[in-house]
Amino acid sequence: MESPSRCLQVTRLTLIHAVLAYISPEFTAMSYLPLALPTEIRLRILTHLHLTLSVSLLESLSRSLQNALDDLCNTCRTYNFHVYGENLSEWPEIRVTGGCWCAKVGAHPRLEIAHDRWNSDTRVEAKIRSPITDSDPPPYFVCHLRHIAVTYLSTTSPSPYTREIEAMVTSHAGAKEIDALVSRVLRHFHCSVTPSKTRAWNLEDELCIVPISEGRSDDPSNDEILCTLQLALELDGHRDIVSHSKLHPQNVKFTPPLISHPPGKGCTSFLFVRMLINV
């Protein structure tokens, strides 16, 4: 692991998942479990748990993205594929609004949407947003975080971050609530994220984490603060898992449906739709 130099750079997705793993009931319980083990072995166990939780979080995110795809009709899927390409996470109807635009403008009813999911505690409020507005997280990502928050709150384990977790469950939860949780955890380690020059909020944004210090910016203790954070959140491990995972939203591709022409009919029918995970 390389020592940070006054600034620790990490993608937004990596940081959020590292924070979620760190405050999870499983990690919290294991951290305070009175085990008579050598320090090195104990740290190895915590590291393994941290990275196992990272994979679990990516699986949850992938399911949320799949649900977003399932909420699109065949027409919208085909249109988005031909106009915006095979990268599912770049489709405006998934990245910005969530759900079919044709349904929102009254083109046809979406009776096939799974009502149990849309009526669940993890449902994201449907709202029209401009495709050029990126100041909020993608709806599928908000749904993913809300599901994680509901799971964390369902346990009896006390958490110093309960207020921030509860805020992510509300129907209006967005970038503000997510960033509040991340900032609270970073402050625990005397760190913060430098302000962004734009209002954009993207999962692949490169964030710069700096120490909160009253001394000089070149104070050697600043590197120690960043190293402590880097080790506590297992940022190197999370970065490696997130960047190489087949479950990363950027690696999820859409395979267009096969089209057939039934005898005696001029319309097309779709045989199947599936998601292809790019290896």
Coordinates of C-alpha atoms in Angstrom, one line a residue:
M1 CA 0.0 0.0 0.0
E2 CA 1.4 3.4 -1.0
S3 CA 1.3 6.1 1.6
P4 CA -1.1 9.0 0.7
S5 CA 0.4 12.3 0.0
R6 CA -1.9 15.0 1.5
C7 CA -4.8 13.8 -0.6
L8 CA -6.4 10.3 -1.0
Q9 CA -8.2 9.8 -4.3
V10 CA -11.0 7.3 -4.6
T11 CA -14.2 6.9 -6.7
R12 CA -17.5 7.8 -5.2
L13 CA -18.9 4.3 -5.5
T14 CA -15.8 2.8 -3.8
L15 CA -16.0 5.3 -0.9
I16 CA -19.7 4.8 -0.4
H17 CA -19.4 1.0 -0.3
A18 CA -16.4 1.1 1.9
V19 CA -18.4 3.3 4.4
L20 CA -21.4 1.0 4.2
A21 CA -19.2 -2.0 4.9
Y22 CA -17.5 -0.2 7.8
I23 CA -20.8 0.7 9.5
S24 CA -22.6 -2.6 8.8
P25 CA -24.0 -4.6 11.8
E26 CA -21.8 -7.5 10.9
F27 CA -18.5 -5.5 10.9
T28 CA -19.5 -3.6 14.0
A29 CA -20.4 -6.7 15.9
M30 CA -17.1 -8.4 14.9
S31 CA -15.1 -5.4 15.8
Y32 CA -16.3 -5.4 19.4
L33 CA -16.4 -9.1 19.8
P34 CA -14.2 -10.1 22.8
L35 CA -12.0 -12.7 21.0
A36 CA -8.7 -13.8 22.6
L37 CA -6.8 -13.6 19.3
P38 CA -3.5 -12.1 18.4
T39 CA -3.9 -8.6 16.9
E40 CA -2.6 -9.7 13.5
I41 CA -5.2 -12.5 13.2
R42 CA -8.0 -10.3 14.4
L43 CA -7.1 -7.7 11.7
R44 CA -7.0 -10.4 9.0
I45 CA -10.5 -11.5 10.0
L46 CA -11.8 -8.0 9.9
T47 CA -10.2 -7.4 6.5
H48 CA -11.7 -10.5 5.0
L49 CA -15.1 -9.6 6.4
H50 CA -14.8 -6.0 5.0
L51 CA -14.1 -7.3 1.5
T52 CA -16.8 -10.0 1.7
L53 CA -19.2 -7.2 2.5
S54 CA -17.9 -5.3 -0.5
V55 CA -18.8 -8.1 -2.8
S56 CA -22.2 -8.4 -1.2
L57 CA -22.9 -4.7 -1.7
L58 CA -22.0 -5.0 -5.4
E59 CA -24.4 -8.0 -5.7
S60 CA -27.2 -5.9 -4.1
L61 CA -26.4 -3.0 -6.6
S62 CA -26.5 -5.4 -9.5
R63 CA -29.9 -6.7 -8.4
S64 CA -31.2 -3.1 -8.2
L65 CA -29.9 -2.4 -11.7
Q66 CA -31.6 -5.6 -13.0
N67 CA -34.9 -4.5 -11.4
A68 CA -34.6 -1.1 -13.2
L69 CA -34.2 -3.0 -16.5
D70 CA -37.3 -5.2 -15.6
D71 CA -39.3 -2.0 -15.2
L72 CA -38.8 -1.0 -18.8
C73 CA -41.1 -2.3 -21.5
N74 CA -39.7 -4.0 -24.6
T75 CA -40.2 -0.9 -26.7
C76 CA -38.2 1.3 -24.3
R77 CA -35.4 -1.3 -24.0
T78 CA -35.0 -1.5 -27.7
Y79 CA -35.1 2.3 -28.2
N80 CA -32.5 2.9 -25.5
F81 CA -30.2 0.2 -26.9
H82 CA -30.3 1.7 -30.4
V83 CA -30.0 5.3 -29.3
Y84 CA -27.7 5.1 -26.3
G85 CA -25.8 1.9 -26.7
E86 CA -25.4 -1.4 -24.8
N87 CA -24.2 0.2 -21.5
L88 CA -27.3 -0.2 -19.4
S89 CA -26.3 2.3 -16.7
E90 CA -26.0 5.1 -19.3
W91 CA -29.7 4.9 -20.5
P92 CA -31.5 8.0 -19.4
E93 CA -34.6 6.0 -18.3
I94 CA -32.4 4.1 -15.9
R95 CA -29.7 6.7 -15.0
V96 CA -32.1 9.7 -14.6
T97 CA -35.7 9.0 -14.3
G98 CA -36.3 5.3 -13.5
G99 CA -39.2 3.5 -15.3
C100 CA -40.6 3.9 -18.8
W101 CA -40.9 7.4 -20.2
C102 CA -43.7 6.1 -22.4
A103 CA -45.7 5.2 -19.2
K104 CA -45.0 8.6 -17.6
V105 CA -46.5 10.4 -20.6
G106 CA -49.5 8.1 -20.8
A107 CA -48.5 6.2 -23.8
H108 CA -49.6 2.9 -22.3
P109 CA -50.2 1.4 -18.8
R110 CA -47.4 -0.6 -17.2
L111 CA -49.5 -3.4 -15.7
E112 CA -46.6 -5.8 -15.9
I113 CA -44.5 -3.8 -13.3
A114 CA -44.0 -5.9 -10.2
H115 CA -46.4 -4.2 -7.8
D116 CA -44.8 -5.8 -4.7
R117 CA -41.4 -4.1 -5.5
W118 CA -42.9 -0.7 -6.2
N119 CA -45.0 -0.9 -3.0
S120 CA -42.1 -2.0 -0.8
D121 CA -40.2 0.0 1.7
T122 CA -37.3 0.3 -0.7
R123 CA -39.3 1.9 -3.5
V124 CA -37.9 5.0 -5.1
E125 CA -40.4 7.8 -5.7
A126 CA -40.9 8.1 -9.5
K127 CA -40.2 11.6 -10.7
I128 CA -39.5 13.3 -14.0
R129 CA -36.0 14.6 -14.2
S130 CA -34.1 16.2 -17.1
P131 CA -31.6 13.9 -18.8
I132 CA -29.0 16.6 -18.3
T133 CA -29.5 16.8 -14.6
D134 CA -26.9 14.8 -12.8
S135 CA -27.1 16.4 -9.3
D136 CA -28.9 13.3 -7.9
P137 CA -27.9 9.6 -7.8
P138 CA -29.4 7.3 -10.3
P139 CA -32.8 5.9 -9.1
Y140 CA -31.5 2.3 -9.1
F141 CA -28.6 3.3 -6.8
V142 CA -30.9 5.1 -4.4
C143 CA -33.1 2.0 -4.3
H144 CA -29.9 -0.1 -3.6
L145 CA -28.9 2.2 -0.7
R146 CA -32.4 2.3 0.7
H147 CA -32.5 -1.5 0.7
I148 CA -29.2 -1.6 2.6
A149 CA -30.4 1.0 5.0
V150 CA -33.6 -0.9 5.8
T151 CA -31.5 -4.1 6.4
Y152 CA -29.2 -2.3 8.7
L153 CA -32.1 -0.7 10.7
S154 CA -33.8 -4.1 11.1
T155 CA -31.0 -5.3 13.4
T156 CA -30.8 -4.7 17.1
S157 CA -27.2 -3.6 17.0
P158 CA -26.8 0.0 18.1
S159 CA -25.0 2.3 15.7
P160 CA -23.7 5.9 16.1
Y161 CA -24.9 6.5 12.5
T162 CA -28.5 5.6 13.0
R163 CA -29.8 9.1 12.2
E164 CA -27.9 9.2 8.9
I165 CA -29.1 5.6 8.0
E166 CA -32.7 6.5 8.8
A167 CA -32.4 9.5 6.5
M168 CA -31.6 7.2 3.5
V169 CA -34.8 5.3 4.0
T170 CA -37.1 8.4 3.4
S171 CA -38.9 8.8 0.1
H172 CA -36.9 12.0 -0.8
A173 CA -33.5 10.5 0.0
G174 CA -30.8 11.6 -2.5
A175 CA -27.3 12.9 -2.8
K176 CA -27.6 15.1 0.3
E177 CA -28.5 12.1 2.6
I178 CA -25.9 9.8 1.1
D179 CA -23.1 12.4 1.4
A180 CA -24.1 13.2 5.0
L181 CA -23.5 9.6 6.0
V182 CA -20.1 9.5 4.2
S183 CA -19.1 12.9 5.7
R184 CA -20.0 11.7 9.2
V185 CA -17.8 8.6 9.0
L186 CA -14.9 10.6 7.5
R187 CA -15.1 13.1 10.3
H188 CA -14.7 10.3 12.7
F189 CA -11.2 9.9 11.2
H190 CA -10.6 13.7 11.0
C191 CA -11.0 13.7 7.2
S192 CA -13.4 15.3 4.7
V193 CA -14.0 15.3 0.9
T194 CA -12.9 18.5 -0.9
P195 CA -15.8 20.4 -2.4
S196 CA -16.7 19.7 -6.0
K197 CA -16.5 22.4 -8.6
T198 CA -19.7 21.1 -10.3
R199 CA -23.1 20.0 -9.2
A200 CA -22.7 16.7 -10.9
W201 CA -23.1 13.5 -8.8
N202 CA -21.8 10.4 -10.6
L203 CA -20.7 7.1 -9.2
E204 CA -17.4 7.3 -11.1
D205 CA -16.5 10.8 -9.8
E206 CA -12.9 10.9 -8.4
L207 CA -13.1 12.3 -4.9
C208 CA -10.2 13.8 -3.0
I209 CA -10.1 13.0 0.7
V210 CA -8.0 15.4 2.8
P211 CA -7.3 15.6 6.6
I212 CA -9.2 18.1 8.7
S213 CA -6.2 19.8 10.3
E214 CA -5.5 23.1 11.9
G215 CA -1.8 22.9 11.2
R216 CA 0.1 23.3 7.9
S217 CA -0.9 21.3 4.9
D218 CA 2.5 19.7 4.7
D219 CA 2.3 18.5 8.3
P220 CA 3.6 14.9 8.4
S221 CA 0.7 13.9 10.7
N222 CA -1.6 14.5 7.8
D223 CA -0.2 11.4 6.0
E224 CA -0.7 9.4 9.2
I225 CA -4.4 10.5 9.3
L226 CA -5.0 9.4 5.7
C227 CA -3.2 6.1 6.2
T228 CA -5.4 5.4 9.2
L229 CA -8.5 6.1 7.2
Q230 CA -7.2 4.0 4.3
L231 CA -6.6 1.0 6.5
A232 CA -9.8 1.3 8.5
L233 CA -12.0 1.5 5.5
E234 CA -9.9 -1.0 3.5
L235 CA -10.0 1.5 0.6
D236 CA -7.4 -0.3 -1.4
G237 CA -9.3 -3.6 -1.2
H238 CA -12.6 -2.0 -2.1
R239 CA -11.0 -0.1 -5.0
D240 CA -9.7 -3.3 -6.4
I241 CA -12.9 -5.2 -6.0
V242 CA -15.1 -2.4 -7.4
S243 CA -12.9 -1.6 -10.4
H244 CA -12.6 -5.2 -11.5
S245 CA -16.0 -6.6 -10.7
K246 CA -18.3 -7.9 -13.4
L247 CA -21.1 -6.5 -11.3
H248 CA -20.0 -2.9 -11.6
P249 CA -22.7 -0.9 -13.4
Q250 CA -20.4 0.1 -16.1
N251 CA -19.7 -3.5 -16.9
V252 CA -23.4 -4.5 -17.3
K253 CA -24.3 -4.7 -21.0
F254 CA -27.7 -5.2 -22.6
T255 CA -28.2 -7.8 -25.3
P256 CA -31.0 -6.7 -27.7
P257 CA -34.0 -9.0 -28.1
L258 CA -34.2 -11.4 -30.9
I259 CA -37.1 -10.4 -33.3
S260 CA -39.3 -12.8 -35.1
H261 CA -42.1 -12.3 -37.6
P262 CA -45.1 -14.6 -36.7
P263 CA -46.9 -16.0 -39.8
G264 CA -49.7 -13.8 -41.0
K265 CA -48.7 -10.8 -38.9
G266 CA -46.8 -7.7 -39.8
C267 CA -45.8 -6.8 -36.2
T268 CA -42.7 -8.1 -34.4
S269 CA -42.6 -10.1 -31.2
F270 CA -39.7 -10.3 -28.8
L271 CA -38.4 -13.7 -27.9
F272 CA -36.3 -12.8 -25.0
V273 CA -34.3 -10.1 -23.2
R274 CA -31.3 -10.8 -21.1
M275 CA -28.5 -8.9 -19.5
L276 CA -24.9 -9.8 -20.4
I277 CA -22.2 -9.2 -17.8
N278 CA -19.1 -8.1 -19.6
V279 CA -16.1 -10.2 -18.5

